[in-house]
PDB file of N, CA and C in Angstrom:
ATOM      1  N   MET A 211      89.056 245.525 351.216  1.00 74.00           N
ATOM      2  CA  MET A 211      89.618 246.107 350.069  1.00 74.00           C
ATOM      3  C   MET A 211      89.706 245.112 348.917  1.00 74.00           C
ATOM      4  N   VAL A 212      90.110 243.971 349.245  1.00 64.00           N
ATOM      5  CA  VAL A 212      90.197 242.936 348.210  1.00 64.00           C
ATOM      6  C   VAL A 212      88.802 242.631 347.689  1.00 64.00           C
ATOM      7  N   LEU A 213      87.851 242.657 348.602  1.00 65.00           N
ATOM      8  CA  LEU A 213      86.485 242.373 348.198  1.00 65.00           C
ATOM      9  C   LEU A 213      85.968 243.458 347.266  1.00 65.00           C
ATOM     10  N   ALA A 214      86.281 244.687 347.520  1.00 68.00           N
ATOM     11  CA  ALA A 214      85.846 245.789 346.666  1.00 68.00           C
ATOM     12  C   ALA A 214      86.502 245.674 345.291  1.00 68.00           C
ATOM     13  N   LEU A 215      87.725 245.263 345.278  1.00 66.00           N
ATOM     14  CA  LEU A 215      88.444 245.095 344.014  1.00 66.00           C
ATOM     15  C   LEU A 215      87.825 243.981 343.188  1.00 66.00           C
ATOM     16  N   LEU A 216      87.463 242.902 343.846  1.00 67.00           N
ATOM     17  CA  LEU A 216      86.835 241.786 343.136  1.00 67.00           C
ATOM     18  C   LEU A 216      85.465 242.179 342.606  1.00 67.00           C
ATOM     19  N   LEU A 217      84.703 242.959 343.386  1.00 68.00           N
ATOM     20  CA  LEU A 217      83.390 243.402 342.928  1.00 68.00           C
ATOM     21  C   LEU A 217      83.528 244.349 341.740  1.00 68.00           C
ATOM     22  N   ALA A 218      84.504 245.211 341.759  1.00 67.00           N
ATOM     23  CA  ALA A 218      84.721 246.139 340.652  1.00 67.00           C
ATOM     24  C   ALA A 218      85.120 245.359 339.387  1.00 67.00           C
ATOM     25  N   GLN A 219      85.921 244.353 339.578  1.00 70.00           N
ATOM     26  CA  GLN A 219      86.367 243.528 338.457  1.00 70.00           C
ATOM     27  C   GLN A 219      85.183 242.780 337.863  1.00 70.00           C
ATOM     28  N   ALA A 220      84.253 242.350 338.650  1.00 65.00           N
ATOM     29  CA  ALA A 220      83.105 241.591 338.182  1.00 65.00           C
ATOM     30  C   ALA A 220      82.152 242.469 337.409  1.00 65.00           C
ATOM     31  N   CYS A 221      82.089 243.743 337.724  1.00 68.00           N
ATOM     32  CA  CYS A 221      81.165 244.645 337.041  1.00 68.00           C
ATOM     33  C   CYS A 221      81.661 245.045 335.656  1.00 68.00           C
ATOM     34  N   VAL A 222      82.949 244.982 335.420  1.00 63.00           N
ATOM     35  CA  VAL A 222      83.505 245.368 334.121  1.00 63.00           C
ATOM     36  C   VAL A 222      83.210 244.241 333.127  1.00 63.00           C
ATOM     37  N   GLU A 223      82.676 244.619 331.953  1.00 65.00           N
ATOM     38  CA  GLU A 223      82.389 243.597 330.941  1.00 65.00           C
ATOM     39  C   GLU A 223      83.684 243.184 330.268  1.00 65.00           C
ATOM     40  N   GLN A 224      83.870 241.924 330.217  1.00 62.00           N
ATOM     41  CA  GLN A 224      85.045 241.396 329.529  1.00 62.00           C
ATOM     42  C   GLN A 224      84.682 241.190 328.056  1.00 62.00           C
ATOM     43  N   PRO A 225      85.641 241.412 327.166  1.00 60.00           N
ATOM     44  CA  PRO A 225      85.336 241.210 325.749  1.00 60.00           C
ATOM     45  C   PRO A 225      84.992 239.743 325.509  1.00 60.00           C
ATOM     46  N   LYS A 226      83.934 239.565 324.751  1.00 72.00           N
ATOM     47  CA  LYS A 226      83.488 238.199 324.499  1.00 72.00           C
ATOM     48  C   LYS A 226      84.349 237.587 323.399  1.00 72.00           C
ATOM     49  N   GLY A 227      84.729 236.358 323.588  1.00 79.00           N
ATOM     50  CA  GLY A 227      85.458 235.611 322.577  1.00 79.00           C
ATOM     51  C   GLY A 227      84.459 234.934 321.645  1.00 79.00           C
ATOM     52  N   LYS A 228      84.982 234.197 320.745  1.00 83.00           N
ATOM     53  CA  LYS A 228      84.124 233.488 319.808  1.00 83.00           C
ATOM     54  C   LYS A 228      83.464 232.327 320.532  1.00 83.00           C
ATOM     55  N   THR A 229      82.252 232.094 320.154  1.00 90.00           N
ATOM     56  CA  THR A 229      81.557 230.949 320.744  1.00 90.00           C
ATOM     57  C   THR A 229      82.003 229.690 320.030  1.00 90.00           C
ATOM     58  N   LYS A 230      81.654 228.579 320.587  1.00 91.00           N
ATOM     59  CA  LYS A 230      82.034 227.287 320.021  1.00 91.00           C
ATOM     60  C   LYS A 230      81.421 227.118 318.633  1.00 91.00           C
ATOM     61  N   GLU A 231      80.176 227.557 318.474  1.00 92.00           N
ATOM     62  CA  GLU A 231      79.502 227.436 317.184  1.00 92.00           C
ATOM     63  C   GLU A 231      80.181 228.294 316.113  1.00 92.00           C
ATOM     64  N   GLU A 232      80.633 229.491 316.508  1.00 92.00           N
ATOM     65  CA  GLU A 232      81.313 230.364 315.553  1.00 92.00           C
ATOM     66  C   GLU A 232      82.636 229.753 315.099  1.00 92.00           C
ATOM     67  N   VAL A 233      83.360 229.156 316.014  1.00 93.00           N
ATOM     68  CA  VAL A 233      84.630 228.506 315.664  1.00 93.00           C
ATOM     69  C   VAL A 233      84.367 227.344 314.722  1.00 93.00           C
ATOM     70  N   ILE A 234      83.350 226.550 315.040  1.00 95.00           N
ATOM     71  CA  ILE A 234      83.007 225.405 314.180  1.00 95.00           C
ATOM     72  C   ILE A 234      82.608 225.903 312.796  1.00 95.00           C
ATOM     73  N   GLN A 235      81.804 226.948 312.749  1.00 95.00           N
ATOM     74  CA  GLN A 235      81.355 227.495 311.462  1.00 95.00           C
ATOM     75  C   GLN A 235      82.540 228.009 310.647  1.00 95.00           C
ATOM     76  N   GLU A 236      83.497 228.671 311.288  1.00 95.00           N
ATOM     77  CA  GLU A 236      84.692 229.154 310.582  1.00 95.00           C
ATOM     78  C   GLU A 236      85.492 227.993 310.007  1.00 95.00           C
ATOM     79  N   LYS A 237      85.675 226.937 310.796  1.00 96.00           N
ATOM     80  CA  LYS A 237      86.432 225.772 310.331  1.00 96.00           C
ATOM     81  C   LYS A 237      85.722 225.106 309.153  1.00 96.00           C
ATOM     82  N   VAL A 238      84.400 224.977 309.261  1.00 96.00           N
ATOM     83  CA  VAL A 238      83.632 224.365 308.168  1.00 96.00           C
ATOM     84  C   VAL A 238      83.747 225.211 306.906  1.00 96.00           C
ATOM     85  N   THR A 239      83.627 226.516 307.051  1.00 96.00           N
ATOM     86  CA  THR A 239      83.740 227.416 305.902  1.00 96.00           C
ATOM     87  C   THR A 239      85.128 227.316 305.271  1.00 96.00           C
ATOM     88  N   GLU A 240      86.153 227.259 306.100  1.00 96.00           N
ATOM     89  CA  GLU A 240      87.531 227.148 305.600  1.00 96.00           C
ATOM     90  C   GLU A 240      87.727 225.841 304.839  1.00 96.00           C
ATOM     91  N   ARG A 241      87.243 224.736 305.405  1.00 97.00           N
ATOM     92  CA  ARG A 241      87.389 223.436 304.738  1.00 97.00           C
ATOM     93  C   ARG A 241      86.601 223.398 303.434  1.00 97.00           C
ATOM     94  N   LEU A 242      85.403 223.999 303.445  1.00 96.00           N
ATOM     95  CA  LEU A 242      84.603 224.041 302.219  1.00 96.00           C
ATOM     96  C   LEU A 242      85.306 224.836 301.126  1.00 96.00           C
ATOM     97  N   SER A 243      85.889 225.955 301.487  1.00 96.00           N
ATOM     98  CA  SER A 243      86.576 226.772 300.481  1.00 96.00           C
ATOM     99  C   SER A 243      87.814 226.047 299.950  1.00 96.00           C
ATOM    100  N   ARG A 244      88.535 225.336 300.822  1.00 97.00           N
ATOM    101  CA  ARG A 244      89.681 224.538 300.353  1.00 97.00           C
ATOM    102  C   ARG A 244      89.225 223.447 299.392  1.00 97.00           C
ATOM    103  N   TRP A 245      88.143 222.753 299.750  1.00 97.00           N
ATOM    104  CA  TRP A 245      87.624 221.682 298.895  1.00 97.00           C
ATOM    105  C   TRP A 245      87.177 222.250 297.548  1.00 97.00           C
ATOM    106  N   GLU A 246      86.505 223.409 297.575  1.00 97.00           N
ATOM    107  CA  GLU A 246      86.022 224.016 296.337  1.00 97.00           C
ATOM    108  C   GLU A 246      87.188 224.419 295.432  1.00 97.00           C
ATOM    109  N   ARG A 247      88.247 224.992 296.009  1.00 97.00           N
ATOM    110  CA  ARG A 247      89.431 225.348 295.210  1.00 97.00           C
ATOM    111  C   ARG A 247      90.049 224.107 294.588  1.00 97.00           C
ATOM    112  N   SER A 248      90.162 223.055 295.389  1.00 97.00           N
ATOM    113  CA  SER A 248      90.735 221.805 294.889  1.00 97.00           C
ATOM    114  C   SER A 248      89.868 221.219 293.778  1.00 97.00           C
ATOM    115  N   TRP A 249      88.563 221.248 293.981  1.00 97.00           N
ATOM    116  CA  TRP A 249      87.634 220.701 292.998  1.00 97.00           C
ATOM    117  C   TRP A 249      87.696 221.499 291.694  1.00 97.00           C
ATOM    118  N   ARG A 250      87.719 222.836 291.796  1.00 97.00           N
ATOM    119  CA  ARG A 250      87.815 223.677 290.602  1.00 97.00           C
ATOM    120  C   ARG A 250      89.130 223.427 289.859  1.00 97.00           C
ATOM    121  N   ARG A 251      90.215 223.312 290.602  1.00 97.00           N
ATOM    122  CA  ARG A 251      91.517 223.046 289.985  1.00 97.00           C
ATOM    123  C   ARG A 251      91.487 221.707 289.252  1.00 97.00           C
ATOM    124  N   SER A 252      90.912 220.704 289.893  1.00 97.00           N
ATOM    125  CA  SER A 252      90.815 219.381 289.284  1.00 97.00           C
ATOM    126  C   SER A 252      89.953 219.421 288.021  1.00 97.00           C
ATOM    127  N   CYS A 253      88.816 220.090 288.103  1.00 97.00           N
ATOM    128  CA  CYS A 253      87.933 220.196 286.935  1.00 97.00           C
ATOM    129  C   CYS A 253      88.612 220.954 285.799  1.00 97.00           C
ATOM    130  N   THR A 254      89.321 222.014 286.140  1.00 96.00           N
ATOM    131  CA  THR A 254      90.023 222.790 285.118  1.00 96.00           C
ATOM    132  C   THR A 254      91.097 221.947 284.447  1.00 96.00           C
ATOM    133  N   ASP A 255      91.861 221.199 285.245  1.00 96.00           N
ATOM    134  CA  ASP A 255      92.897 220.337 284.680  1.00 96.00           C
ATOM    135  C   ASP A 255      92.293 219.289 283.753  1.00 96.00           C
ATOM    136  N   LYS A 256      91.192 218.674 284.191  1.00 96.00           N
ATOM    137  CA  LYS A 256      90.540 217.658 283.353  1.00 96.00           C
ATOM    138  C   LYS A 256      90.009 218.275 282.059  1.00 96.00           C
ATOM    139  N   ALA A 257      89.409 219.448 282.173  1.00 96.00           N
ATOM    140  CA  ALA A 257      88.866 220.113 280.985  1.00 96.00           C
ATOM    141  C   ALA A 257      89.981 220.479 280.009  1.00 96.00           C
ATOM    142  N   LEU A 258      91.096 220.987 280.525  1.00 96.00           N
ATOM    143  CA  LEU A 258      92.219 221.341 279.652  1.00 96.00           C
ATOM    144  C   LEU A 258      92.822 220.111 278.996  1.00 96.00           C
ATOM    145  N   GLU A 259      92.922 219.026 279.741  1.00 96.00           N
ATOM    146  CA  GLU A 259      93.465 217.790 279.173  1.00 96.00           C
ATOM    147  C   GLU A 259      92.556 217.269 278.066  1.00 96.00           C
ATOM    148  N   ARG A 260      91.261 217.269 278.307  1.00 96.00           N
ATOM    149  CA  ARG A 260      90.302 216.800 277.297  1.00 96.00           C
ATOM    150  C   ARG A 260      90.322 217.717 276.079  1.00 96.00           C
ATOM    151  N   ALA A 261      90.400 219.015 276.309  1.00 96.00           N
ATOM    152  CA  ALA A 261      90.461 219.967 275.197  1.00 96.00           C
ATOM    153  C   ALA A 261      91.721 219.735 274.365  1.00 96.00           C
ATOM    154  N   GLY A 262      92.826 219.442 275.033  1.00 95.00           N
ATOM    155  CA  GLY A 262      94.067 219.141 274.312  1.00 95.00           C
ATOM    156  C   GLY A 262      93.927 217.902 273.450  1.00 95.00           C
ATOM    157  N   GLU A 263      93.268 216.876 273.977  1.00 94.00           N
ATOM    158  CA  GLU A 263      93.044 215.656 273.196  1.00 94.00           C
ATOM    159  C   GLU A 263      92.184 215.949 271.975  1.00 94.00           C
ATOM    160  N   ILE A 264      91.141 216.757 272.165  1.00 94.00           N
ATOM    161  CA  ILE A 264      90.254 217.085 271.047  1.00 94.00           C
ATOM    162  C   ILE A 264      91.013 217.877 269.986  1.00 94.00           C
ATOM    163  N   VAL A 265      91.813 218.837 270.423  1.00 94.00           N
ATOM    164  CA  VAL A 265      92.575 219.647 269.467  1.00 94.00           C
ATOM    165  C   VAL A 265      93.575 218.776 268.718  1.00 94.00           C
ATOM    166  N   ASP A 266      94.268 217.897 269.439  1.00 94.00           N
ATOM    167  CA  ASP A 266      95.236 217.017 268.789  1.00 94.00           C
ATOM    168  C   ASP A 266      94.560 216.138 267.749  1.00 94.00           C
ATOM    169  N   SER A 267      93.425 215.542 268.109  1.00 93.00           N
ATOM    170  CA  SER A 267      92.746 214.665 267.160  1.00 93.00           C
ATOM    171  C   SER A 267      92.197 215.462 265.978  1.00 93.00           C
ATOM    172  N   THR A 268      91.778 216.701 266.221  1.00 92.00           N
ATOM    173  CA  THR A 268      91.292 217.537 265.121  1.00 92.00           C
ATOM    174  C   THR A 268      92.429 217.880 264.167  1.00 92.00           C
ATOM    175  N   ILE A 269      93.573 218.212 264.719  1.00 92.00           N
ATOM    176  CA  ILE A 269      94.732 218.529 263.872  1.00 92.00           C
ATOM    177  C   ILE A 269      95.125 217.313 263.046  1.00 92.00           C
ATOM    178  N   LEU A 270      95.159 216.139 263.672  1.00 91.00           N
ATOM    179  CA  LEU A 270      95.502 214.925 262.935  1.00 91.00           C
ATOM    180  C   LEU A 270      94.471 214.618 261.855  1.00 91.00           C
ATOM    181  N   ALA A 271      93.192 214.788 262.162  1.00 90.00           N
ATOM    182  CA  ALA A 271      92.143 214.519 261.174  1.00 90.00           C
ATOM    183  C   ALA A 271      92.259 215.469 259.984  1.00 90.00           C
ATOM    184  N   ARG A 272      92.531 216.737 260.261  1.00 89.00           N
ATOM    185  CA  ARG A 272      92.695 217.693 259.160  1.00 89.00           C
ATOM    186  C   ARG A 272      93.922 217.354 258.318  1.00 89.00           C
ATOM    187  N   ALA A 273      94.988 216.961 258.977  1.00 87.00           N
ATOM    188  CA  ALA A 273      96.206 216.611 258.236  1.00 87.00           C
ATOM    189  C   ALA A 273      95.950 215.406 257.343  1.00 87.00           C
ATOM    190  N   ARG A 274      95.220 214.421 257.873  1.00 86.00           N
ATOM    191  CA  ARG A 274      94.910 213.242 257.050  1.00 86.00           C
ATOM    192  C   ARG A 274      93.987 213.609 255.897  1.00 86.00           C
ATOM    193  N   ALA A 275      93.029 214.487 256.151  1.00 83.00           N
ATOM    194  CA  ALA A 275      92.082 214.874 255.106  1.00 83.00           C
ATOM    195  C   ALA A 275      92.757 215.718 254.030  1.00 83.00           C
ATOM    196  N   ASN A 276      93.715 216.529 254.414  1.00 81.00           N
ATOM    197  CA  ASN A 276      94.382 217.408 253.456  1.00 81.00           C
ATOM    198  C   ASN A 276      95.602 216.772 252.812  1.00 81.00           C
ATOM    199  N   ARG A 277      95.860 215.530 253.149  1.00 76.00           N
ATOM    200  CA  ARG A 277      97.021 214.872 252.566  1.00 76.00           C
ATOM    201  C   ARG A 277      96.861 214.867 251.051  1.00 76.00           C
ATOM    202  N   ASP A 278      97.919 215.194 250.356  1.00 66.00           N
ATOM    203  CA  ASP A 278      97.858 215.305 248.905  1.00 66.00           C
ATOM    204  C   ASP A 278      97.834 213.911 248.299  1.00 66.00           C
ATOM    205  N   THR A 279      96.657 213.473 247.916  1.00 64.00           N
ATOM    206  CA  THR A 279      96.518 212.152 247.302  1.00 64.00           C
ATOM    207  C   THR A 279      96.507 212.262 245.791  1.00 64.00           C
ATOM    208  N   SER A 280      96.630 213.463 245.269  1.00 63.00           N
ATOM    209  CA  SER A 280      96.578 213.646 243.824  1.00 63.00           C
ATOM    210  C   SER A 280      97.955 213.531 243.178  1.00 63.00           C
ATOM    211  N   VAL A 281      98.956 213.096 243.916  1.00 61.00           N
ATOM    212  CA  VAL A 281     100.305 212.973 243.356  1.00 61.00           C
ATOM    213  C   VAL A 281     100.312 211.955 242.228  1.00 61.00           C
ATOM    214  N   ARG A 282      99.571 210.887 242.396  1.00 65.00           N
ATOM    215  CA  ARG A 282      99.533 209.867 241.345  1.00 65.00           C
ATOM    216  C   ARG A 282      98.944 210.437 240.056  1.00 65.00           C
ATOM    217  N   SER A 283      97.992 211.326 240.163  1.00 67.00           N
ATOM    218  CA  SER A 283      97.394 211.878 238.952  1.00 67.00           C
ATOM    219  C   SER A 283      98.336 212.877 238.271  1.00 67.00           C
ATOM    220  N   LEU A 284      99.358 213.358 238.982  1.00 75.00           N
ATOM    221  CA  LEU A 284     100.309 214.281 238.375  1.00 75.00           C
ATOM    222  C   LEU A 284     101.334 213.559 237.502  1.00 75.00           C
ATOM    223  N   ILE A 285     101.519 212.275 237.720  1.00 78.00           N
ATOM    224  CA  ILE A 285     102.460 211.507 236.910  1.00 78.00           C
ATOM    225  C   ILE A 285     101.777 211.213 235.577  1.00 78.00           C
ATOM    226  N   PRO A 286     102.378 211.627 234.477  1.00 81.00           N
ATOM    227  CA  PRO A 286     101.715 211.409 233.180  1.00 81.00           C
ATOM    228  C   PRO A 286     101.720 209.923 232.817  1.00 81.00           C
ATOM    229  N   PRO A 287     100.756 209.512 232.029  1.00 84.00           N
ATOM    230  CA  PRO A 287     100.735 208.106 231.611  1.00 84.00           C
ATOM    231  C   PRO A 287     101.869 207.834 230.626  1.00 84.00           C
ATOM    232  N   ARG A 288     102.184 206.585 230.463  1.00 89.00           N
ATOM    233  CA  ARG A 288     103.239 206.194 229.533  1.00 89.00           C
ATOM    234  C   ARG A 288     102.787 206.520 228.108  1.00 89.00           C
ATOM    235  N   PRO A 289     103.666 207.104 227.325  1.00 90.00           N
ATOM    236  CA  PRO A 289     103.256 207.460 225.958  1.00 90.00           C
ATOM    237  C   PRO A 289     103.069 206.206 225.098  1.00 90.00           C
ATOM    238  N   GLU A 290     102.259 206.365 224.073  1.00 93.00           N
ATOM    239  CA  GLU A 290     102.037 205.242 223.164  1.00 93.00           C
ATOM    240  C   GLU A 290     103.291 205.029 222.330  1.00 93.00           C
ATOM    241  N   LYS A 291     103.467 203.784 221.949  1.00 93.00           N
ATOM    242  CA  LYS A 291     104.627 203.451 221.128  1.00 93.00           C
ATOM    243  C   LYS A 291     104.411 204.037 219.728  1.00 93.00           C
ATOM    244  N   PRO A 292     105.380 204.835 219.261  1.00 91.00           N
ATOM    245  CA  PRO A 292     105.181 205.453 217.944  1.00 91.00           C
ATOM    246  C   PRO A 292     105.322 204.422 216.814  1.00 91.00           C
ATOM    247  N   VAL A 293     104.635 204.697 215.766  1.00 92.00           N
ATOM    248  CA  VAL A 293     104.731 203.842 214.580  1.00 92.00           C
ATOM    249  C   VAL A 293     105.944 204.323 213.791  1.00 92.00           C
ATOM    250  N   VAL A 294     106.909 203.437 213.614  1.00 89.00           N
ATOM    251  CA  VAL A 294     108.142 203.800 212.919  1.00 89.00           C
ATOM    252  C   VAL A 294     108.096 203.163 211.534  1.00 89.00           C
ATOM    253  N   GLU A 295     108.169 203.987 210.537  1.00 89.00           N
ATOM    254  CA  GLU A 295     108.221 203.474 209.170  1.00 89.00           C
ATOM    255  C   GLU A 295     109.687 203.417 208.765  1.00 89.00           C
ATOM    256  N   MET A 296     110.105 202.257 208.375  1.00 84.00           N
ATOM    257  CA  MET A 296     111.495 202.068 207.981  1.00 84.00           C
ATOM    258  C   MET A 296     111.702 202.646 206.579  1.00 84.00           C
ATOM    259  N   PRO A 297     112.792 203.393 206.421  1.00 82.00           N
ATOM    260  CA  PRO A 297     113.049 203.943 205.084  1.00 82.00           C
ATOM    261  C   PRO A 297     113.507 202.830 204.129  1.00 82.00           C
ATOM    262  N   LEU A 298     113.253 203.047 202.892  1.00 85.00           N
ATOM    263  CA  LEU A 298     113.696 202.082 201.891  1.00 85.00           C
ATOM    264  C   LEU A 298     115.205 202.196 201.739  1.00 85.00           C
ATOM    265  N   ASP A 299     115.874 201.065 201.820  1.00 81.00           N
ATOM    266  CA  ASP A 299     117.335 201.045 201.721  1.00 81.00           C
ATOM    267  C   ASP A 299     117.698 200.722 200.277  1.00 81.00           C
ATOM    268  N   THR A 300     118.377 201.621 199.632  1.00 81.00           N
ATOM    269  CA  THR A 300     118.746 201.424 198.238  1.00 81.00           C
ATOM    270  C   THR A 300     120.197 201.014 198.082  1.00 81.00           C
ATOM    271  N   VAL A 301     120.943 200.945 199.153  1.00 83.00           N
ATOM    272  CA  VAL A 301     122.349 200.574 199.089  1.00 83.00           C
ATOM    273  C   VAL A 301     122.435 199.055 199.109  1.00 83.00           C
ATOM    274  N   PRO A 302     123.211 198.445 198.198  1.00 83.00           N
ATOM    275  CA  PRO A 302     123.339 196.984 198.210  1.00 83.00           C
ATOM    276  C   PRO A 302     124.127 196.520 199.431  1.00 83.00           C
ATOM    277  N   VAL A 303     123.830 195.339 199.871  1.00 82.00           N
ATOM    278  CA  VAL A 303     124.484 194.773 201.041  1.00 82.00           C
ATOM    279  C   VAL A 303     125.834 194.236 200.618  1.00 82.00           C
ATOM    280  N   GLU A 304     126.884 194.624 201.307  1.00 84.00           N
ATOM    281  CA  GLU A 304     128.225 194.102 201.075  1.00 84.00           C
ATOM    282  C   GLU A 304     128.956 194.075 202.403  1.00 84.00           C
ATOM    283  N   PRO A 305     130.015 193.310 202.516  1.00 82.00           N
ATOM    284  CA  PRO A 305     130.724 193.190 203.785  1.00 82.00           C
ATOM    285  C   PRO A 305     131.301 194.542 204.228  1.00 82.00           C
ATOM    286  N   PHE A 306     131.300 194.750 205.522  1.00 82.00           N
ATOM    287  CA  PHE A 306     131.803 195.986 206.099  1.00 82.00           C
ATOM    288  C   PHE A 306     133.323 195.995 206.082  1.00 82.00           C
ATOM    289  N   LEU A 307     133.931 194.869 206.441  1.00 82.00           N
ATOM    290  CA  LEU A 307     135.382 194.723 206.393  1.00 82.00           C
ATOM    291  C   LEU A 307     135.722 193.736 205.289  1.00 82.00           C
ATOM    292  N   LYS A 308     136.757 194.036 204.553  1.00 80.00           N
ATOM    293  CA  LYS A 308     137.175 193.139 203.482  1.00 80.00           C
ATOM    294  C   LYS A 308     138.076 192.080 204.077  1.00 80.00           C
ATOM    295  N   GLU A 309     137.939 190.893 203.577  1.00 80.00           N
ATOM    296  CA  GLU A 309     138.729 189.772 204.065  1.00 80.00           C
ATOM    297  C   GLU A 309     140.085 189.768 203.375  1.00 80.00           C
ATOM    298  N   GLU A 310     141.119 189.682 204.169  1.00 79.00           N
ATOM    299  CA  GLU A 310     142.458 189.588 203.600  1.00 79.00           C
ATOM    300  C   GLU A 310     142.966 188.183 203.836  1.00 79.00           C
ATOM    301  N   LYS A 311     143.767 187.720 202.935  1.00 76.00           N
ATOM    302  CA  LYS A 311     144.320 186.382 203.069  1.00 76.00           C
ATOM    303  C   LYS A 311     145.468 186.412 204.049  1.00 76.00           C
ATOM    304  N   ASP A 312     145.523 185.371 204.867  1.00 72.00           N
ATOM    305  CA  ASP A 312     146.557 185.263 205.888  1.00 72.00           C
ATOM    306  C   ASP A 312     147.824 184.737 205.233  1.00 72.00           C
ATOM    307  N   THR A 313     148.883 185.506 205.290  1.00 72.00           N
ATOM    308  CA  THR A 313     150.123 185.116 204.644  1.00 72.00           C
ATOM    309  C   THR A 313     151.032 184.336 205.563  1.00 72.00           C
ATOM    310  N   VAL A 314     150.817 184.351 206.852  1.00 73.00           N
ATOM    311  CA  VAL A 314     151.689 183.695 207.811  1.00 73.00           C
ATOM    312  C   VAL A 314     151.357 182.208 207.908  1.00 73.00           C
ATOM    313  N   SER A 315     150.126 181.870 207.887  1.00 66.00           N
ATOM    314  CA  SER A 315     149.750 180.486 208.140  1.00 66.00           C
ATOM    315  C   SER A 315     150.002 179.601 206.932  1.00 66.00           C
ATOM    316  N   GLY A 316     150.240 180.144 205.800  1.00 57.00           N
ATOM    317  CA  GLY A 316     150.568 179.364 204.642  1.00 57.00           C
ATOM    318  C   GLY A 316     149.346 178.830 203.940  1.00 57.00           C
ATOM    319  N   GLY A 317     148.318 179.336 204.188  1.00 51.00           N
ATOM    320  CA  GLY A 317     147.140 178.758 203.619  1.00 51.00           C
ATOM    321  C   GLY A 317     146.425 179.499 202.622  1.00 51.00           C
TER     322      GLY A 317
END
């Protein structure tokens, strides 16, 4: 009876598992996909960093180029000294304050 049971068990096909090559191939594929994700992330980060540097330098260059250097030209030049003609003075020159004699000093 045991022998018949063993023979019946041997005739039934057992589900096949993965072969060694299939397991290796899955592991290789998994590692490759991880490496590719890491590589893409790294490349994207580098590209974004470089793009940021380019944008920053472009903004600075535009700011320097657009700096208003015409401020000096807005300041008017110093005016010329006017020619002043002195009027003719017809009033005779005389002292502004009249001198009074000092009565206290006795002189």
